[in-house]
Amino acid sequence: MLSTAVNTLMHTSRAESADLAASRGTIGIGLVVAVLVVGLLISLFTVGSRRVRRGDSPRPRPDEQPRMPEGGPVREARERREPDEMPRSEDRLLPHDLHGGSSGSRTGTSQDRPRWEEGGSGGFGSGGPGRH
């Protein structure tokens, strides 16, 4: 009986060792496959970026660089704009039907910047006292 128990234990131990060795081999194969996949992805990225770079237009030469306008640098124009009124019509209006496709606004009658009323908070979350 004792020899049967020892024999069974040794047989189980050998089977577990074989399973462990097989799983180590599987892990090794999986690691090799993972390294190959990463290498393949890196090489494909390199080849693709070279192909894109080849298709790009060359850098402009110094004589092709942008120049400043003769009148000097262009400045920002600030003006107050007012929206155009929407014309009333029975027909459906499309964007190109409105003033030849313009932006739908015109220069405002007053060019003064609006100021906050005295005692106003200025804006949401500005830390002002607000009105009560």
Short mmCIF file of N, CA, C and O in Angstrom, two decimals:
data_model
loop_
_atom_site.label_atom_id
_atom_site.label_comp_id
_atom_site.label_asym_id
_atom_site.label_seq_id
_atom_site.Cartn_x
_atom_site.Cartn_y
_atom_site.Cartn_z
N MET A 1 0.82 -1.17 0.00
CA MET A 1 0.00 0.00 0.00
C MET A 1 0.88 1.26 0.00
O MET A 1 0.57 2.18 -0.74
N LEU A 2 1.91 1.26 0.83
CA LEU A 2 2.81 2.40 0.88
C LEU A 2 3.53 2.57 -0.44
O LEU A 2 3.70 3.68 -0.93
N SER A 3 3.94 1.48 -1.05
CA SER A 3 4.65 1.59 -2.32
C SER A 3 3.71 2.10 -3.40
O SER A 3 4.12 2.82 -4.31
N THR A 4 2.44 1.73 -3.35
CA THR A 4 1.47 2.23 -4.33
C THR A 4 1.27 3.73 -4.16
O THR A 4 1.22 4.47 -5.15
N ALA A 5 1.20 4.21 -2.92
CA ALA A 5 1.03 5.64 -2.67
C ALA A 5 2.25 6.41 -3.14
O ALA A 5 2.14 7.47 -3.76
N VAL A 6 3.46 5.90 -2.87
CA VAL A 6 4.70 6.56 -3.30
C VAL A 6 4.77 6.55 -4.82
O VAL A 6 5.14 7.55 -5.46
N ASN A 7 4.41 5.44 -5.43
CA ASN A 7 4.44 5.32 -6.89
C ASN A 7 3.47 6.33 -7.53
O ASN A 7 3.79 6.99 -8.51
N THR A 8 2.28 6.45 -6.97
CA THR A 8 1.28 7.39 -7.48
C THR A 8 1.77 8.82 -7.31
O THR A 8 1.63 9.65 -8.21
N LEU A 9 2.38 9.11 -6.16
CA LEU A 9 2.89 10.44 -5.90
C LEU A 9 4.00 10.79 -6.87
O LEU A 9 4.05 11.90 -7.41
N MET A 10 4.91 9.88 -7.15
CA MET A 10 6.01 10.13 -8.08
C MET A 10 5.48 10.30 -9.50
O MET A 10 5.95 11.14 -10.26
N HIS A 11 4.49 9.47 -9.87
CA HIS A 11 3.91 9.57 -11.19
C HIS A 11 3.23 10.94 -11.37
O HIS A 11 3.35 11.58 -12.41
N THR A 12 2.51 11.40 -10.33
CA THR A 12 1.86 12.70 -10.37
C THR A 12 2.90 13.81 -10.45
O THR A 12 2.74 14.78 -11.19
N SER A 13 3.98 13.67 -9.72
CA SER A 13 5.04 14.67 -9.72
C SER A 13 5.67 14.78 -11.10
O SER A 13 5.95 15.87 -11.59
N ARG A 14 5.90 13.63 -11.77
CA ARG A 14 6.47 13.65 -13.12
C ARG A 14 5.51 14.31 -14.11
O ARG A 14 5.92 15.05 -14.99
N ALA A 15 4.23 14.03 -13.98
CA ALA A 15 3.23 14.61 -14.87
C ALA A 15 3.16 16.12 -14.69
O ALA A 15 3.07 16.88 -15.66
N GLU A 16 3.21 16.58 -13.44
CA GLU A 16 3.19 18.02 -13.18
C GLU A 16 4.44 18.68 -13.73
O GLU A 16 4.39 19.78 -14.26
N SER A 17 5.60 18.02 -13.62
CA SER A 17 6.84 18.56 -14.17
C SER A 17 6.75 18.67 -15.68
O SER A 17 7.19 19.66 -16.28
N ALA A 18 6.15 17.66 -16.30
CA ALA A 18 6.01 17.69 -17.75
C ALA A 18 5.06 18.83 -18.16
O ALA A 18 5.31 19.54 -19.14
N ASP A 19 3.97 19.00 -17.41
CA ASP A 19 3.03 20.09 -17.71
C ASP A 19 3.70 21.44 -17.53
O ASP A 19 3.51 22.36 -18.33
N LEU A 20 4.50 21.58 -16.47
CA LEU A 20 5.20 22.83 -16.21
C LEU A 20 6.20 23.12 -17.31
O LEU A 20 6.31 24.25 -17.79
N ALA A 21 6.91 22.10 -17.76
CA ALA A 21 7.89 22.28 -18.84
C ALA A 21 7.17 22.68 -20.12
O ALA A 21 7.64 23.52 -20.88
N ALA A 22 6.03 22.06 -20.38
CA ALA A 22 5.27 22.39 -21.59
C ALA A 22 4.77 23.83 -21.52
O ALA A 22 4.79 24.55 -22.52
N SER A 23 4.33 24.27 -20.34
CA SER A 23 3.83 25.64 -20.23
C SER A 23 4.98 26.63 -20.37
O SER A 23 4.79 27.71 -20.93
N ARG A 24 6.17 26.29 -19.90
CA ARG A 24 7.33 27.17 -20.09
C ARG A 24 7.66 27.29 -21.57
O ARG A 24 8.00 28.36 -22.06
N GLY A 25 7.57 26.19 -22.29
CA GLY A 25 7.82 26.23 -23.73
C GLY A 25 6.79 27.08 -24.45
O GLY A 25 7.11 27.83 -25.37
N THR A 26 5.54 27.00 -24.01
CA THR A 26 4.47 27.81 -24.60
C THR A 26 4.72 29.29 -24.34
O THR A 26 4.54 30.12 -25.23
N ILE A 27 5.15 29.60 -23.14
CA ILE A 27 5.45 31.00 -22.80
C ILE A 27 6.60 31.49 -23.65
O ILE A 27 6.57 32.61 -24.17
N GLY A 28 7.61 30.67 -23.84
CA GLY A 28 8.76 31.06 -24.65
C GLY A 28 8.36 31.30 -26.10
O GLY A 28 8.78 32.28 -26.72
N ILE A 29 7.51 30.42 -26.63
CA ILE A 29 7.06 30.59 -28.01
C ILE A 29 6.20 31.85 -28.13
O ILE A 29 6.35 32.62 -29.07
N GLY A 30 5.34 32.08 -27.14
CA GLY A 30 4.51 33.29 -27.15
C GLY A 30 5.34 34.55 -27.09
O GLY A 30 5.06 35.54 -27.77
N LEU A 31 6.43 34.52 -26.31
CA LEU A 31 7.31 35.67 -26.20
C LEU A 31 8.02 35.93 -27.52
O LEU A 31 8.13 37.07 -27.96
N VAL A 32 8.48 34.88 -28.17
CA VAL A 32 9.15 35.03 -29.46
C VAL A 32 8.19 35.61 -30.50
O VAL A 32 8.53 36.51 -31.26
N VAL A 33 6.96 35.10 -30.52
CA VAL A 33 5.96 35.61 -31.46
C VAL A 33 5.67 37.08 -31.18
O VAL A 33 5.57 37.89 -32.11
N ALA A 34 5.56 37.46 -29.91
CA ALA A 34 5.29 38.85 -29.56
C ALA A 34 6.42 39.76 -30.02
O ALA A 34 6.18 40.84 -30.56
N VAL A 35 7.66 39.34 -29.83
CA VAL A 35 8.81 40.14 -30.26
C VAL A 35 8.81 40.28 -31.78
O VAL A 35 9.09 41.35 -32.33
N LEU A 36 8.48 39.19 -32.49
CA LEU A 36 8.41 39.26 -33.96
C LEU A 36 7.32 40.22 -34.43
O LEU A 36 7.53 40.99 -35.37
N VAL A 37 6.18 40.20 -33.78
CA VAL A 37 5.08 41.09 -34.16
C VAL A 37 5.48 42.55 -33.92
O VAL A 37 5.25 43.42 -34.77
N VAL A 38 6.11 42.84 -32.79
CA VAL A 38 6.55 44.20 -32.50
C VAL A 38 7.59 44.65 -33.53
O VAL A 38 7.54 45.77 -34.04
N GLY A 39 8.52 43.77 -33.87
CA GLY A 39 9.52 44.10 -34.89
C GLY A 39 8.88 44.37 -36.24
O GLY A 39 9.27 45.29 -36.96
N LEU A 40 7.88 43.57 -36.59
CA LEU A 40 7.17 43.77 -37.85
C LEU A 40 6.44 45.11 -37.86
O LEU A 40 6.49 45.84 -38.86
N LEU A 41 5.79 45.46 -36.77
CA LEU A 41 5.09 46.75 -36.69
C LEU A 41 6.05 47.92 -36.81
O LEU A 41 5.78 48.90 -37.50
N ILE A 42 7.19 47.84 -36.15
CA ILE A 42 8.18 48.91 -36.22
C ILE A 42 8.70 49.06 -37.65
O ILE A 42 8.83 50.17 -38.17
N SER A 43 8.99 47.93 -38.30
CA SER A 43 9.51 48.02 -39.67
C SER A 43 8.45 48.56 -40.63
O SER A 43 8.77 49.36 -41.52
N LEU A 44 7.19 48.16 -40.46
CA LEU A 44 6.13 48.70 -41.31
C LEU A 44 5.95 50.20 -41.10
O LEU A 44 5.73 50.95 -42.06
N PHE A 45 6.05 50.66 -39.88
CA PHE A 45 5.96 52.09 -39.61
C PHE A 45 7.11 52.85 -40.28
O PHE A 45 6.90 53.89 -40.88
N THR A 46 8.32 52.30 -40.20
CA THR A 46 9.47 52.94 -40.82
C THR A 46 9.31 53.03 -42.33
O THR A 46 9.53 54.07 -42.93
N VAL A 47 8.89 51.94 -42.95
CA VAL A 47 8.70 51.93 -44.40
C VAL A 47 7.60 52.91 -44.80
O VAL A 47 7.74 53.67 -45.77
N GLY A 48 6.51 52.94 -44.06
CA GLY A 48 5.41 53.85 -44.37
C GLY A 48 5.80 55.30 -44.23
O GLY A 48 5.44 56.14 -45.06
N SER A 49 6.55 55.64 -43.18
CA SER A 49 6.95 57.04 -43.00
C SER A 49 7.93 57.47 -44.09
O SER A 49 7.89 58.62 -44.53
N ARG A 50 8.78 56.58 -44.56
CA ARG A 50 9.68 56.93 -45.67
C ARG A 50 8.88 57.18 -46.95
O ARG A 50 9.17 58.10 -47.70
N ARG A 51 7.86 56.36 -47.17
CA ARG A 51 7.03 56.51 -48.37
C ARG A 51 6.29 57.85 -48.34
O ARG A 51 6.19 58.55 -49.34
N VAL A 52 5.77 58.22 -47.18
CA VAL A 52 5.07 59.49 -47.05
C VAL A 52 6.03 60.65 -47.25
O VAL A 52 5.73 61.63 -47.93
N ARG A 53 7.22 60.54 -46.67
CA ARG A 53 8.21 61.60 -46.79
C ARG A 53 8.64 61.79 -48.24
O ARG A 53 8.87 62.91 -48.70
N ARG A 54 8.73 60.68 -48.98
CA ARG A 54 9.09 60.77 -50.39
C ARG A 54 8.02 61.49 -51.20
O ARG A 54 8.31 62.17 -52.17
N GLY A 55 6.75 61.33 -50.81
CA GLY A 55 5.64 61.95 -51.53
C GLY A 55 5.42 63.41 -51.19
O GLY A 55 4.72 64.12 -51.89
N ASP A 56 6.01 63.90 -50.09
CA ASP A 56 5.85 65.31 -49.70
C ASP A 56 6.56 66.21 -50.69
O ASP A 56 7.56 65.84 -51.32
N SER A 57 6.04 67.43 -50.81
CA SER A 57 6.72 68.40 -51.68
C SER A 57 7.99 68.86 -50.98
O SER A 57 8.08 68.90 -49.74
N PRO A 58 9.00 69.23 -51.75
CA PRO A 58 10.27 69.66 -51.14
C PRO A 58 10.09 70.99 -50.41
O PRO A 58 9.15 71.74 -50.65
N ARG A 59 11.01 71.27 -49.51
CA ARG A 59 10.97 72.53 -48.78
C ARG A 59 11.17 73.69 -49.74
O ARG A 59 11.92 73.57 -50.71
N PRO A 60 10.50 74.82 -49.48
CA PRO A 60 10.68 75.96 -50.39
C PRO A 60 12.09 76.54 -50.29
O PRO A 60 12.70 76.57 -49.22
N ARG A 61 12.58 76.99 -51.44
CA ARG A 61 13.90 77.62 -51.48
C ARG A 61 13.79 79.02 -50.87
O ARG A 61 12.69 79.55 -50.71
N PRO A 62 14.90 79.64 -50.51
CA PRO A 62 14.83 80.99 -49.90
C PRO A 62 14.10 82.01 -50.77
O PRO A 62 13.40 82.88 -50.25
N ASP A 63 14.23 81.92 -52.09
CA ASP A 63 13.54 82.89 -52.95
C ASP A 63 12.04 82.59 -53.03
O ASP A 63 11.27 83.44 -53.49
N GLU A 64 11.60 81.42 -52.59
CA GLU A 64 10.18 81.07 -52.60
C GLU A 64 9.49 81.35 -51.26
O GLU A 64 8.30 81.12 -51.13
N GLN A 65 10.24 81.81 -50.29
CA GLN A 65 9.68 82.08 -48.97
C GLN A 65 8.71 83.26 -49.04
O GLN A 65 8.86 84.15 -49.89
N PRO A 66 7.71 83.30 -48.16
CA PRO A 66 6.76 84.42 -48.17
C PRO A 66 7.46 85.73 -47.81
O PRO A 66 8.41 85.76 -47.03
N ARG A 67 7.01 86.80 -48.43
CA ARG A 67 7.58 88.14 -48.19
C ARG A 67 6.54 89.04 -47.53
O ARG A 67 5.34 88.84 -47.70
N MET A 68 7.01 90.05 -46.81
CA MET A 68 6.11 91.01 -46.19
C MET A 68 5.52 91.90 -47.28
O MET A 68 6.23 92.28 -48.22
N PRO A 69 4.25 92.24 -47.17
CA PRO A 69 3.66 93.14 -48.18
C PRO A 69 4.39 94.48 -48.21
O PRO A 69 4.97 94.92 -47.21
N GLU A 70 4.33 95.15 -49.36
CA GLU A 70 5.04 96.43 -49.50
C GLU A 70 4.49 97.49 -48.56
O GLU A 70 5.21 98.38 -48.14
N GLY A 71 3.22 97.41 -48.21
CA GLY A 71 2.63 98.39 -47.31
C GLY A 71 2.92 98.10 -45.85
O GLY A 71 2.40 98.77 -44.96
N GLY A 72 3.73 97.11 -45.56
CA GLY A 72 4.03 96.76 -44.18
C GLY A 72 3.14 95.62 -43.71
O GLY A 72 2.35 95.07 -44.48
N PRO A 73 3.27 95.24 -42.45
CA PRO A 73 2.46 94.12 -41.97
C PRO A 73 0.98 94.46 -41.96
O PRO A 73 0.58 95.60 -41.75
N VAL A 74 0.17 93.46 -42.19
CA VAL A 74 -1.27 93.63 -42.20
C VAL A 74 -1.74 93.63 -40.75
O VAL A 74 -1.36 92.77 -39.96
N ARG A 75 -2.56 94.62 -40.41
CA ARG A 75 -3.05 94.74 -39.03
C ARG A 75 -4.47 94.20 -38.93
O ARG A 75 -5.20 94.13 -39.92
N GLU A 76 -4.85 93.89 -37.72
CA GLU A 76 -6.20 93.39 -37.47
C GLU A 76 -7.18 94.55 -37.51
O GLU A 76 -6.94 95.61 -36.95
N ALA A 77 -8.29 94.35 -38.20
CA ALA A 77 -9.34 95.37 -38.25
C ALA A 77 -10.40 95.00 -37.21
O ALA A 77 -10.93 93.90 -37.23
N ARG A 78 -10.67 95.94 -36.31
CA ARG A 78 -11.68 95.70 -35.28
C ARG A 78 -12.87 96.60 -35.56
O ARG A 78 -12.71 97.81 -35.71
N GLU A 79 -14.02 95.98 -35.63
CA GLU A 79 -15.24 96.74 -35.80
C GLU A 79 -16.39 95.96 -35.21
O GLU A 79 -16.35 94.74 -35.12
N ARG A 80 -17.41 96.69 -34.81
CA ARG A 80 -18.61 96.06 -34.29
C ARG A 80 -19.50 95.71 -35.45
O ARG A 80 -19.70 96.50 -36.37
N ARG A 81 -20.02 94.49 -35.46
CA ARG A 81 -20.87 94.02 -36.54
C ARG A 81 -22.28 93.82 -36.02
O ARG A 81 -22.48 93.49 -34.84
N GLU A 82 -23.27 94.02 -36.88
CA GLU A 82 -24.66 93.77 -36.55
C GLU A 82 -25.21 92.76 -37.55
O GLU A 82 -24.85 92.81 -38.73
N PRO A 83 -26.07 91.88 -37.10
CA PRO A 83 -26.60 90.88 -38.04
C PRO A 83 -27.62 91.51 -38.99
O PRO A 83 -28.34 92.43 -38.65
N ASP A 84 -27.62 91.01 -40.22
CA ASP A 84 -28.65 91.40 -41.18
C ASP A 84 -29.95 90.72 -40.78
O ASP A 84 -29.95 89.62 -40.23
N GLU A 85 -31.04 91.39 -41.09
CA GLU A 85 -32.34 90.79 -40.82
C GLU A 85 -32.61 89.70 -41.84
O GLU A 85 -32.22 89.80 -43.01
N MET A 86 -33.31 88.68 -41.44
CA MET A 86 -33.68 87.59 -42.34
C MET A 86 -34.89 88.04 -43.15
O MET A 86 -35.91 88.41 -42.57
N PRO A 87 -34.79 88.05 -44.47
CA PRO A 87 -35.93 88.48 -45.27
C PRO A 87 -37.10 87.50 -45.16
O PRO A 87 -36.89 86.29 -45.12
N ARG A 88 -38.29 88.03 -45.08
CA ARG A 88 -39.49 87.19 -45.01
C ARG A 88 -39.87 86.78 -46.42
O ARG A 88 -39.88 87.59 -47.34
N SER A 89 -40.16 85.48 -46.59
CA SER A 89 -40.49 84.99 -47.92
C SER A 89 -41.32 83.73 -47.78
O SER A 89 -41.21 83.00 -46.80
N GLU A 90 -42.13 83.49 -48.78
CA GLU A 90 -42.92 82.25 -48.83
C GLU A 90 -42.04 81.07 -49.24
O GLU A 90 -42.28 79.94 -48.85
N ASP A 91 -41.04 81.34 -50.07
CA ASP A 91 -40.16 80.29 -50.58
C ASP A 91 -39.06 79.99 -49.58
O ASP A 91 -38.68 80.82 -48.75
N ARG A 92 -38.54 78.82 -49.75
CA ARG A 92 -37.41 78.40 -48.91
C ARG A 92 -36.16 79.15 -49.36
O ARG A 92 -35.85 79.19 -50.55
N LEU A 93 -35.43 79.73 -48.41
CA LEU A 93 -34.20 80.46 -48.73
C LEU A 93 -33.00 79.58 -48.43
O LEU A 93 -32.92 78.95 -47.38
N LEU A 94 -32.07 79.56 -49.35
CA LEU A 94 -30.82 78.84 -49.16
C LEU A 94 -29.72 79.84 -48.89
O LEU A 94 -29.85 81.03 -49.21
N PRO A 95 -28.61 79.42 -48.32
CA PRO A 95 -27.54 80.36 -47.97
C PRO A 95 -27.07 81.20 -49.15
O PRO A 95 -26.78 82.39 -49.00
N HIS A 96 -26.99 80.63 -50.33
CA HIS A 96 -26.49 81.41 -51.47
C HIS A 96 -27.52 82.42 -51.97
O HIS A 96 -27.21 83.29 -52.76
N ASP A 97 -28.78 82.33 -51.50
CA ASP A 97 -29.81 83.31 -51.87
C ASP A 97 -29.71 84.59 -51.04
O ASP A 97 -30.33 85.59 -51.38
N LEU A 98 -28.97 84.57 -49.97
CA LEU A 98 -28.88 85.72 -49.07
C LEU A 98 -27.70 86.59 -49.41
O LEU A 98 -26.55 86.22 -49.21
N HIS A 99 -27.91 87.75 -49.92
CA HIS A 99 -26.88 88.77 -50.17
C HIS A 99 -25.68 88.22 -50.91
O HIS A 99 -24.54 88.54 -50.58
N GLY A 100 -25.89 87.35 -51.83
CA GLY A 100 -24.77 86.84 -52.62
C GLY A 100 -23.83 85.97 -51.81
O GLY A 100 -22.66 85.86 -52.12
N GLY A 101 -24.27 85.38 -50.72
CA GLY A 101 -23.43 84.49 -49.92
C GLY A 101 -22.53 85.20 -48.94
O GLY A 101 -21.55 84.65 -48.49
N SER A 102 -22.85 86.45 -48.60
CA SER A 102 -21.99 87.18 -47.66
C SER A 102 -22.16 86.62 -46.25
O SER A 102 -22.97 85.73 -46.01
N SER A 103 -21.47 87.18 -45.32
CA SER A 103 -21.46 86.65 -43.96
C SER A 103 -22.75 86.91 -43.21
O SER A 103 -22.93 86.41 -42.11
N GLY A 104 -23.64 87.74 -43.75
CA GLY A 104 -24.90 88.00 -43.07
C GLY A 104 -24.79 89.03 -41.97
O GLY A 104 -25.59 89.04 -41.05
N SER A 105 -23.81 89.89 -42.06
CA SER A 105 -23.70 90.96 -41.08
C SER A 105 -23.20 92.22 -41.78
O SER A 105 -22.74 92.19 -42.91
N ARG A 106 -23.33 93.33 -41.08
CA ARG A 106 -22.89 94.62 -41.62
C ARG A 106 -22.21 95.39 -40.50
O ARG A 106 -22.32 95.04 -39.33
N THR A 107 -21.54 96.47 -40.87
CA THR A 107 -20.89 97.30 -39.87
C THR A 107 -21.95 97.92 -38.97
O THR A 107 -22.97 98.40 -39.45
N GLY A 108 -21.71 97.89 -37.67
CA GLY A 108 -22.68 98.40 -36.71
C GLY A 108 -22.78 99.91 -36.75
O GLY A 108 -21.85 100.62 -37.17
N THR A 109 -23.92 100.44 -36.31
CA THR A 109 -24.10 101.89 -36.29
C THR A 109 -23.20 102.53 -35.23
O THR A 109 -22.69 103.62 -35.42
N SER A 110 -23.02 101.87 -34.12
CA SER A 110 -22.16 102.39 -33.06
C SER A 110 -20.91 101.52 -32.99
O SER A 110 -20.99 100.29 -32.92
N GLN A 111 -19.75 102.16 -33.00
CA GLN A 111 -18.50 101.42 -32.91
C GLN A 111 -17.92 101.44 -31.50
O GLN A 111 -16.81 100.98 -31.27
N ASP A 112 -18.68 101.98 -30.54
CA ASP A 112 -18.23 102.00 -29.14
C ASP A 112 -18.35 100.60 -28.56
O ASP A 112 -19.33 99.90 -28.79
N ARG A 113 -17.35 100.23 -27.78
CA ARG A 113 -17.40 98.92 -27.13
C ARG A 113 -18.40 98.95 -26.00
O ARG A 113 -18.46 99.91 -25.23
N PRO A 114 -19.19 97.89 -25.85
CA PRO A 114 -20.14 97.87 -24.73
C PRO A 114 -19.39 97.72 -23.41
O PRO A 114 -18.40 96.99 -23.32
N ARG A 115 -19.82 98.45 -22.42
CA ARG A 115 -19.21 98.37 -21.09
C ARG A 115 -20.22 97.81 -20.11
O ARG A 115 -21.43 97.92 -20.30
N TRP A 116 -19.71 97.23 -19.06
CA TRP A 116 -20.59 96.70 -18.04
C TRP A 116 -21.26 97.84 -17.30
O TRP A 116 -20.67 98.90 -17.09
N GLU A 117 -22.48 97.60 -16.90
CA GLU A 117 -23.18 98.60 -16.11
C GLU A 117 -22.52 98.72 -14.74
O GLU A 117 -21.95 97.77 -14.22
N GLU A 118 -22.61 99.89 -14.18
CA GLU A 118 -22.05 100.10 -12.84
C GLU A 118 -22.73 99.17 -11.86
O GLU A 118 -23.95 99.04 -11.85
N GLY A 119 -21.97 98.46 -11.07
CA GLY A 119 -22.52 97.54 -10.09
C GLY A 119 -22.72 96.14 -10.64
O GLY A 119 -23.10 95.25 -9.91
N GLY A 120 -22.45 95.95 -11.93
CA GLY A 120 -22.56 94.61 -12.51
C GLY A 120 -21.34 93.78 -12.15
O GLY A 120 -20.28 94.29 -11.82
N SER A 121 -21.48 92.48 -12.23
CA SER A 121 -20.39 91.61 -11.81
C SER A 121 -19.33 91.45 -12.90
O SER A 121 -18.23 91.02 -12.62
N GLY A 122 -19.64 91.73 -14.11
CA GLY A 122 -18.65 91.61 -15.17
C GLY A 122 -18.77 90.32 -15.94
O GLY A 122 -18.65 90.30 -17.14
N GLY A 123 -18.98 89.25 -15.30
CA GLY A 123 -19.11 87.97 -15.99
C GLY A 123 -19.26 86.85 -14.99
O GLY A 123 -18.95 86.99 -13.81
N PHE A 124 -19.68 85.71 -15.47
CA PHE A 124 -19.88 84.58 -14.60
C PHE A 124 -18.54 84.12 -14.03
O PHE A 124 -17.59 83.91 -14.77
N GLY A 125 -18.45 84.01 -12.75
CA GLY A 125 -17.25 83.52 -12.11
C GLY A 125 -16.12 84.50 -12.04
O GLY A 125 -14.98 84.13 -11.79
N SER A 126 -16.40 85.79 -12.25
CA SER A 126 -15.33 86.77 -12.24
C SER A 126 -14.94 87.20 -10.84
O SER A 126 -13.97 87.92 -10.66
N GLY A 127 -15.72 86.80 -9.88
CA GLY A 127 -15.38 87.15 -8.50
C GLY A 127 -16.00 88.46 -8.05
O GLY A 127 -15.78 88.89 -6.93
N GLY A 128 -16.75 89.12 -8.93
CA GLY A 128 -17.39 90.37 -8.55
C GLY A 128 -18.55 90.12 -7.60
O GLY A 128 -19.02 89.00 -7.44
N PRO A 129 -19.03 91.18 -6.97
CA PRO A 129 -20.10 91.01 -5.99
C PRO A 129 -21.44 90.64 -6.63
O PRO A 129 -22.29 90.06 -5.98
N GLY A 130 -21.66 91.00 -7.89
CA GLY A 130 -22.93 90.69 -8.54
C GLY A 130 -24.03 91.60 -8.05
O GLY A 130 -23.83 92.52 -7.28
N ARG A 131 -25.22 91.35 -8.57
CA ARG A 131 -26.38 92.16 -8.18
C ARG A 131 -27.27 91.34 -7.26
O ARG A 131 -27.38 90.13 -7.40
N HIS A 132 -27.93 92.04 -6.36
CA HIS A 132 -28.86 91.35 -5.45
C HIS A 132 -30.23 91.93 -5.60
O HIS A 132 -30.47 93.03 -5.82
#
